[in-house]
CSV table of N, CA and C in Angstrom, one decimal:
chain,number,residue,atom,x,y,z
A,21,UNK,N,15.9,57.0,140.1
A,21,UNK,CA,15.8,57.4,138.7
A,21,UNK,C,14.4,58.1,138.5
A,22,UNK,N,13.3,57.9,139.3
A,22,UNK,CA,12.0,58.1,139.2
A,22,UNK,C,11.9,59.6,139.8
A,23,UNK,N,13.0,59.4,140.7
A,23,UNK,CA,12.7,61.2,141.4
A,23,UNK,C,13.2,61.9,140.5
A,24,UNK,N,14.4,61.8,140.0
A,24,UNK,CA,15.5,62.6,138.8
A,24,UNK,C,14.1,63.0,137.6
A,25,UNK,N,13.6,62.1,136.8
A,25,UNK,CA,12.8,62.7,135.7
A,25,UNK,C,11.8,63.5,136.8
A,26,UNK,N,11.1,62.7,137.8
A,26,UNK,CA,9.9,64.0,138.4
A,26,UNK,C,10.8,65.2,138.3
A,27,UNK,N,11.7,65.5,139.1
A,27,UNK,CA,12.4,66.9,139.3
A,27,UNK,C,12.4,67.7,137.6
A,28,UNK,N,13.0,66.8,136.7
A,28,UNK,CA,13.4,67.5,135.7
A,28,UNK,C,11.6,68.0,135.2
A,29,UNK,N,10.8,67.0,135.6
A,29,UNK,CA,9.7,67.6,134.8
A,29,UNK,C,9.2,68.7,135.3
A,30,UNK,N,8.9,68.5,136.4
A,30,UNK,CA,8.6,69.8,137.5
A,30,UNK,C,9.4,71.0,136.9
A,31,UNK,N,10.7,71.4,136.8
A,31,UNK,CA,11.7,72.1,136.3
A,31,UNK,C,11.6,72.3,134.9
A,32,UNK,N,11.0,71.3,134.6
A,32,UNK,CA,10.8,72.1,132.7
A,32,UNK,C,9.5,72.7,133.0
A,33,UNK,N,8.5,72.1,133.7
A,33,UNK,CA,6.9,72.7,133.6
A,33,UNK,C,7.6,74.6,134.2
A,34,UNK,N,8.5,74.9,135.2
A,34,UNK,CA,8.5,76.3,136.0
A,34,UNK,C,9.2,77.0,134.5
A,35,UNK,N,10.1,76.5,134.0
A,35,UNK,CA,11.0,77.2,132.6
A,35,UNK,C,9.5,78.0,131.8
A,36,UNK,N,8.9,76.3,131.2
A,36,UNK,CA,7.8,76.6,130.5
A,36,UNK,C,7.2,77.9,131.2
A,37,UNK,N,6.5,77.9,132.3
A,37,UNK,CA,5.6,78.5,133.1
A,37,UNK,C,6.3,80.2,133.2
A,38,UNK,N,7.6,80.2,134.1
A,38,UNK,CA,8.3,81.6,133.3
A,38,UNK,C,8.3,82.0,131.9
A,39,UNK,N,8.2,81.9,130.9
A,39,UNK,CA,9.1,82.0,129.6
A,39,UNK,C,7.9,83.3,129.4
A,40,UNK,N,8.0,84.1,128.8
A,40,UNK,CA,7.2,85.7,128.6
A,40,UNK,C,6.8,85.0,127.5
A,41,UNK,N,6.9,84.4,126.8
A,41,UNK,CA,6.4,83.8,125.5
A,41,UNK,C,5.6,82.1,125.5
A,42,UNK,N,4.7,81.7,125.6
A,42,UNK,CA,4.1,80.4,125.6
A,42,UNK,C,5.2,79.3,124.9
A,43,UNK,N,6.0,79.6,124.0
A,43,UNK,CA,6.7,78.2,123.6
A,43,UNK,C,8.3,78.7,124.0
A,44,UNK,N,9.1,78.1,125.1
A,44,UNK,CA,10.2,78.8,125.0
A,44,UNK,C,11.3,78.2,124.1
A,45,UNK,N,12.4,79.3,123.6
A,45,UNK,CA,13.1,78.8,122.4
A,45,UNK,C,13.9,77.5,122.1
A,46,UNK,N,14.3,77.0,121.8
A,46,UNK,CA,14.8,76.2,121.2
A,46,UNK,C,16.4,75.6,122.0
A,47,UNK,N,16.5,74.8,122.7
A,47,UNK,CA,17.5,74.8,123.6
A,47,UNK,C,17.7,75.5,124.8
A,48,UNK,N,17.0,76.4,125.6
A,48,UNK,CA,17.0,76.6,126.2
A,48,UNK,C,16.2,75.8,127.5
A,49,UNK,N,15.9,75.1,127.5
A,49,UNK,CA,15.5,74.2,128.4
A,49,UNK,C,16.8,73.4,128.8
A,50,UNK,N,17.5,73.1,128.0
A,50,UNK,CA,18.7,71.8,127.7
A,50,UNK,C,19.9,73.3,128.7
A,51,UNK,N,20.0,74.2,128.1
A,51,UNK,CA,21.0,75.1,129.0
A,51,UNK,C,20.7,75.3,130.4
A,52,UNK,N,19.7,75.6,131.0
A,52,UNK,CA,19.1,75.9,131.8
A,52,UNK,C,19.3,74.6,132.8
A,53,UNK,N,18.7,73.6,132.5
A,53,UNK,CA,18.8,72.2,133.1
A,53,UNK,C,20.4,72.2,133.4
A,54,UNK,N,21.1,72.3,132.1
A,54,UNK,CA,22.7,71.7,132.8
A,54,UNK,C,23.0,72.5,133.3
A,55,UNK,N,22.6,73.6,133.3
A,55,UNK,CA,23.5,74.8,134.5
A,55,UNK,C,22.8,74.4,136.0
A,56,UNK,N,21.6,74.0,136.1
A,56,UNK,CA,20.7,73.6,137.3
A,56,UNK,C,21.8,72.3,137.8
A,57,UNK,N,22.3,71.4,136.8
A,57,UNK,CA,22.9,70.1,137.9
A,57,UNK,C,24.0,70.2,137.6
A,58,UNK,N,24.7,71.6,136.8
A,58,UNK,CA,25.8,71.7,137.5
A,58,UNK,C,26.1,72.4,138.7
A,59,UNK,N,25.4,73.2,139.3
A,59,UNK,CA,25.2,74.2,140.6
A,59,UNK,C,24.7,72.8,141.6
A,60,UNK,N,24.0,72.0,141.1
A,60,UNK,CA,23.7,70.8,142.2
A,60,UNK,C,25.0,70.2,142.5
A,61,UNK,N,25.7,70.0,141.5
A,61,UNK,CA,26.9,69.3,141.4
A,61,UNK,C,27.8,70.3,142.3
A,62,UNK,N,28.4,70.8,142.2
A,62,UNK,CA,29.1,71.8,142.8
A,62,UNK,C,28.5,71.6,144.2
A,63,UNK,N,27.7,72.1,144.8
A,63,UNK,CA,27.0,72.0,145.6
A,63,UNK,C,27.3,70.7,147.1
A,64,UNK,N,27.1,69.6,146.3
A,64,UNK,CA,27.3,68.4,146.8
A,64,UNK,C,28.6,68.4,147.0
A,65,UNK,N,29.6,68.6,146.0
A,65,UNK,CA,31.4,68.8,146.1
A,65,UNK,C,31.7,69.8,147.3
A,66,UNK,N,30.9,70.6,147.1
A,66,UNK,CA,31.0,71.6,148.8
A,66,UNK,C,31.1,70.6,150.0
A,67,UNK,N,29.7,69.9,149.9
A,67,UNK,CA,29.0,69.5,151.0
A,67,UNK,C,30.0,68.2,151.6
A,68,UNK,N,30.6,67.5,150.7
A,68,UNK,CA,31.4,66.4,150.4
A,68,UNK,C,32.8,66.9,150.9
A,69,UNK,N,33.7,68.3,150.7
A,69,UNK,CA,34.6,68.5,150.9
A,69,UNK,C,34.5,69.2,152.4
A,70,UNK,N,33.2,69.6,153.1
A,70,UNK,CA,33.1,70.1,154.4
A,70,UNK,C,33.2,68.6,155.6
A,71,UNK,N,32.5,67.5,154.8
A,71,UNK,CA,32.3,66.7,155.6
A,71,UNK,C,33.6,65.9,156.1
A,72,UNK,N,34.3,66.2,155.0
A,72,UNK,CA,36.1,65.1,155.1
A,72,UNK,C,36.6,66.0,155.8
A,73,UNK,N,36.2,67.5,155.7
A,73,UNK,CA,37.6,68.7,156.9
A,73,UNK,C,37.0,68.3,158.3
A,74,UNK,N,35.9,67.7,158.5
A,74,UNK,CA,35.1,67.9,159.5
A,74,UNK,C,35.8,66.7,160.4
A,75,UNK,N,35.6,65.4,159.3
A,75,UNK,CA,35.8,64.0,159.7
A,75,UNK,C,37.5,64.0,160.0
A,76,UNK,N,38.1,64.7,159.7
A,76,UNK,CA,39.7,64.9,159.5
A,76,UNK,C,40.0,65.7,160.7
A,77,UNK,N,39.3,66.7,161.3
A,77,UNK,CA,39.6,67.1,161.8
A,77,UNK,C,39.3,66.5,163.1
A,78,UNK,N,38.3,65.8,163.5
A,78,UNK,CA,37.7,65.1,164.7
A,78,UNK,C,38.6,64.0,164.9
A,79,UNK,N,39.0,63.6,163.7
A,79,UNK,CA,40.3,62.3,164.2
A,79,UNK,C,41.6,62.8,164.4
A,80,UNK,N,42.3,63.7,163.8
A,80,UNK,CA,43.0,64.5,164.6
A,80,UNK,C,43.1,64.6,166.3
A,81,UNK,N,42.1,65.1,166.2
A,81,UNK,CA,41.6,65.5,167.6
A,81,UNK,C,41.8,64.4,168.6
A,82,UNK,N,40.8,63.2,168.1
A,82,UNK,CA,41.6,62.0,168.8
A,82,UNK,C,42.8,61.2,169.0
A,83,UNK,N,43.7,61.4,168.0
A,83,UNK,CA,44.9,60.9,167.5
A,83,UNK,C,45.9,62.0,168.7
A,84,UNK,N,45.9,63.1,168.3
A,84,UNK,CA,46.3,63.8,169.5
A,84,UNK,C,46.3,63.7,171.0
A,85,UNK,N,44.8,63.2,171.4
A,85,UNK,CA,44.7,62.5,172.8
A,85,UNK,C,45.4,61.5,173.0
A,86,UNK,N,45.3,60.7,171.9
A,86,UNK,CA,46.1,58.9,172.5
A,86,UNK,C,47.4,59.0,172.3
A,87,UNK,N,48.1,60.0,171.4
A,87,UNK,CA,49.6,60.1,171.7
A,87,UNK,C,49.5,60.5,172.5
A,88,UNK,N,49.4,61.8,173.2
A,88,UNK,CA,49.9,62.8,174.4
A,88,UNK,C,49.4,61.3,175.8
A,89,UNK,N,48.5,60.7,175.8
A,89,UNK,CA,48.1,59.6,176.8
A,89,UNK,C,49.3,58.7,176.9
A,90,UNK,N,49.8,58.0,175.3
A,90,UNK,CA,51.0,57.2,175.3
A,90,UNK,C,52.2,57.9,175.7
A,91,UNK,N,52.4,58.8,174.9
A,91,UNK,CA,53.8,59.5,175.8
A,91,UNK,C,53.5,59.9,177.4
A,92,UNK,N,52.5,60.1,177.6
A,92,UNK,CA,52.9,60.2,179.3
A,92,UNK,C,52.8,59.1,180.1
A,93,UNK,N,52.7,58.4,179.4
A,93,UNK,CA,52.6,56.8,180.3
A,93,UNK,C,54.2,56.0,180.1
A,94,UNK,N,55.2,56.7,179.1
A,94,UNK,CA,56.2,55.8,179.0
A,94,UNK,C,57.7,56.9,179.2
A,95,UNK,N,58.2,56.3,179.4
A,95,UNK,CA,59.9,57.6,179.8
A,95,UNK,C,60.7,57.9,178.3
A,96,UNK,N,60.0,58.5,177.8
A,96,UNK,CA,61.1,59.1,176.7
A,96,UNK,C,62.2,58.9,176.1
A,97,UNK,N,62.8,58.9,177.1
A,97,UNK,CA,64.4,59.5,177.5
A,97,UNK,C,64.7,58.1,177.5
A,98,UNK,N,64.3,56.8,177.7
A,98,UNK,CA,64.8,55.3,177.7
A,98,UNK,C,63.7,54.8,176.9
A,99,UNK,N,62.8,54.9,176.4
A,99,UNK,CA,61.9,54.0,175.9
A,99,UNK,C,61.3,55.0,174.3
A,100,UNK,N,62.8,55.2,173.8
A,100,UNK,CA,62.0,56.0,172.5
A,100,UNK,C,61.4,55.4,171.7
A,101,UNK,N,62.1,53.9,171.5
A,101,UNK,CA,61.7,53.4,170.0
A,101,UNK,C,60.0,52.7,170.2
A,102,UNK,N,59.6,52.7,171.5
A,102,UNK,CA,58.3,52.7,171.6
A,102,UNK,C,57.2,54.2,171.2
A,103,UNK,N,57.8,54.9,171.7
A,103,UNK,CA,57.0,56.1,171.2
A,103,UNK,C,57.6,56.5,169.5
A,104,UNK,N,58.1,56.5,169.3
A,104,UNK,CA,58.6,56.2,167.9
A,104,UNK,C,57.2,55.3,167.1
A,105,UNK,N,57.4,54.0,167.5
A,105,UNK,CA,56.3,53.2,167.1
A,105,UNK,C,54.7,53.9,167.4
A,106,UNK,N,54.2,54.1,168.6
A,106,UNK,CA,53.4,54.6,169.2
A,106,UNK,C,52.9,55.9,167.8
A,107,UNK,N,53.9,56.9,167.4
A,107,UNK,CA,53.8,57.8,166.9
A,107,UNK,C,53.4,57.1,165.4
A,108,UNK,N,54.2,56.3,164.9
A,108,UNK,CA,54.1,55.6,163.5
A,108,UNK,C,52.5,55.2,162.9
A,109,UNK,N,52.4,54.0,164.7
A,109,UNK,CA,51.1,53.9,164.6
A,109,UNK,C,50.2,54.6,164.3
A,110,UNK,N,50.1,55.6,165.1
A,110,UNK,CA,48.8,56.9,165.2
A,110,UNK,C,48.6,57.1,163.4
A,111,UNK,N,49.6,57.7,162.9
A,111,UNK,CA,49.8,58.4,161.9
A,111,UNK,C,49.5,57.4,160.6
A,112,UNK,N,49.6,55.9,160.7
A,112,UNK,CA,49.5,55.2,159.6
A,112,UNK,C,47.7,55.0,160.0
A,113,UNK,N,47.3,54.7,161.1
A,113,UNK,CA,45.6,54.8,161.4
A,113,UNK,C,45.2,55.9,161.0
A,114,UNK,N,45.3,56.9,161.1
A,114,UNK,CA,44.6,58.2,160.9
A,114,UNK,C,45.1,58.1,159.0
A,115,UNK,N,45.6,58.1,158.4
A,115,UNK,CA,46.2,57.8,157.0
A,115,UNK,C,45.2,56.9,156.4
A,116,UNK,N,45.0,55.8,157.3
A,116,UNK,CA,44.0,55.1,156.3
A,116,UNK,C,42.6,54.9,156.9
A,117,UNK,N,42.4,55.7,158.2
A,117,UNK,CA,41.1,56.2,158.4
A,117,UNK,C,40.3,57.3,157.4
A,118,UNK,N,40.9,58.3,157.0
A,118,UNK,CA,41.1,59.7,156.0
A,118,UNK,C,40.7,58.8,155.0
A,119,UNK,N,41.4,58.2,154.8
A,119,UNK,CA,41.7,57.3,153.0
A,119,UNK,C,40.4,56.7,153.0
A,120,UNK,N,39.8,56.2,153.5
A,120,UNK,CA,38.5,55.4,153.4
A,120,UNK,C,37.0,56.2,153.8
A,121,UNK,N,37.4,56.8,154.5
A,121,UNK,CA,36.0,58.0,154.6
A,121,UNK,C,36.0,59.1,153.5
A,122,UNK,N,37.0,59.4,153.1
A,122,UNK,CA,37.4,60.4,151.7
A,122,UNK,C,36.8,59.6,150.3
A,123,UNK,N,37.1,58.3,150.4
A,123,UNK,CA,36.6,57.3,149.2
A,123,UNK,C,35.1,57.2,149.3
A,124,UNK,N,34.7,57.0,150.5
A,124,UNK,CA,33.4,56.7,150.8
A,124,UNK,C,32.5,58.1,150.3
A,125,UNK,N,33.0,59.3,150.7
A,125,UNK,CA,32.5,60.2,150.7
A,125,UNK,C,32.0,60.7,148.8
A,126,UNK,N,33.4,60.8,148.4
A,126,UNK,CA,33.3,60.6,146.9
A,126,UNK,C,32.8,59.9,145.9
A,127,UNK,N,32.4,58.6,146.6
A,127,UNK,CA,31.8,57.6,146.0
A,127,UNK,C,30.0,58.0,145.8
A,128,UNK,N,29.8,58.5,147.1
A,128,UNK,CA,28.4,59.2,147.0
A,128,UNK,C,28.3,60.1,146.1
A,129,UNK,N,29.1,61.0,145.4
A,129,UNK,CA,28.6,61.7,144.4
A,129,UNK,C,28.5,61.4,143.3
């Protein structure tokens, strides 16, 4: 909370400091600020939505190895309803891997 007002004061003193005129008008500190944490805002939603394509995509990546590992370790052709399962599995881990780093991630903003 202590950094939040420093920033905002800092940010009102540069408004002040810009303004062509010694007092600047009337509300314009109040517009200026919410447009400043909504571009913060936005910003973080970027930073937040690069991190889950990132995290999504790296478990993919592993999810892919341990099937292709499991199906070549078992005969297809007689042993479906294991890879069946095998596959189920992968896909309900990676479902609620996503689900909980997506929560986590959102939760920080």
């Amino acid at each position: 909370m202590k950094e939040q007002y420093g920033d905002e004061a800092r940010l009102r003193e540069t408004i002040r400091a810009a303004a062509p005129r010694r007092t600047t008008p009337p509300g314009l500190e109040v517009r200026i600020m919410a447009q400043v944490r909504l571009r913060e805002r936005r910003r973080r939603e970027r930073q937040a939505i690069a991190r889950m394509a990132v995290y999504g995509l790296g478990l993919s990546v592993v999810l892919l190895v341990v099937l292709c590992t499991g199906a070549m370790a078992i005969d297809l052709r007689t042993e479906w309803p294991a890879a069946l399962l095998l596959s189920a599995g992968a896909v309900g881990m990676a479902l609620t891997a996503w689900s909980d780093r997506s929560a986590e991630v959102w939760r920080k903003l």
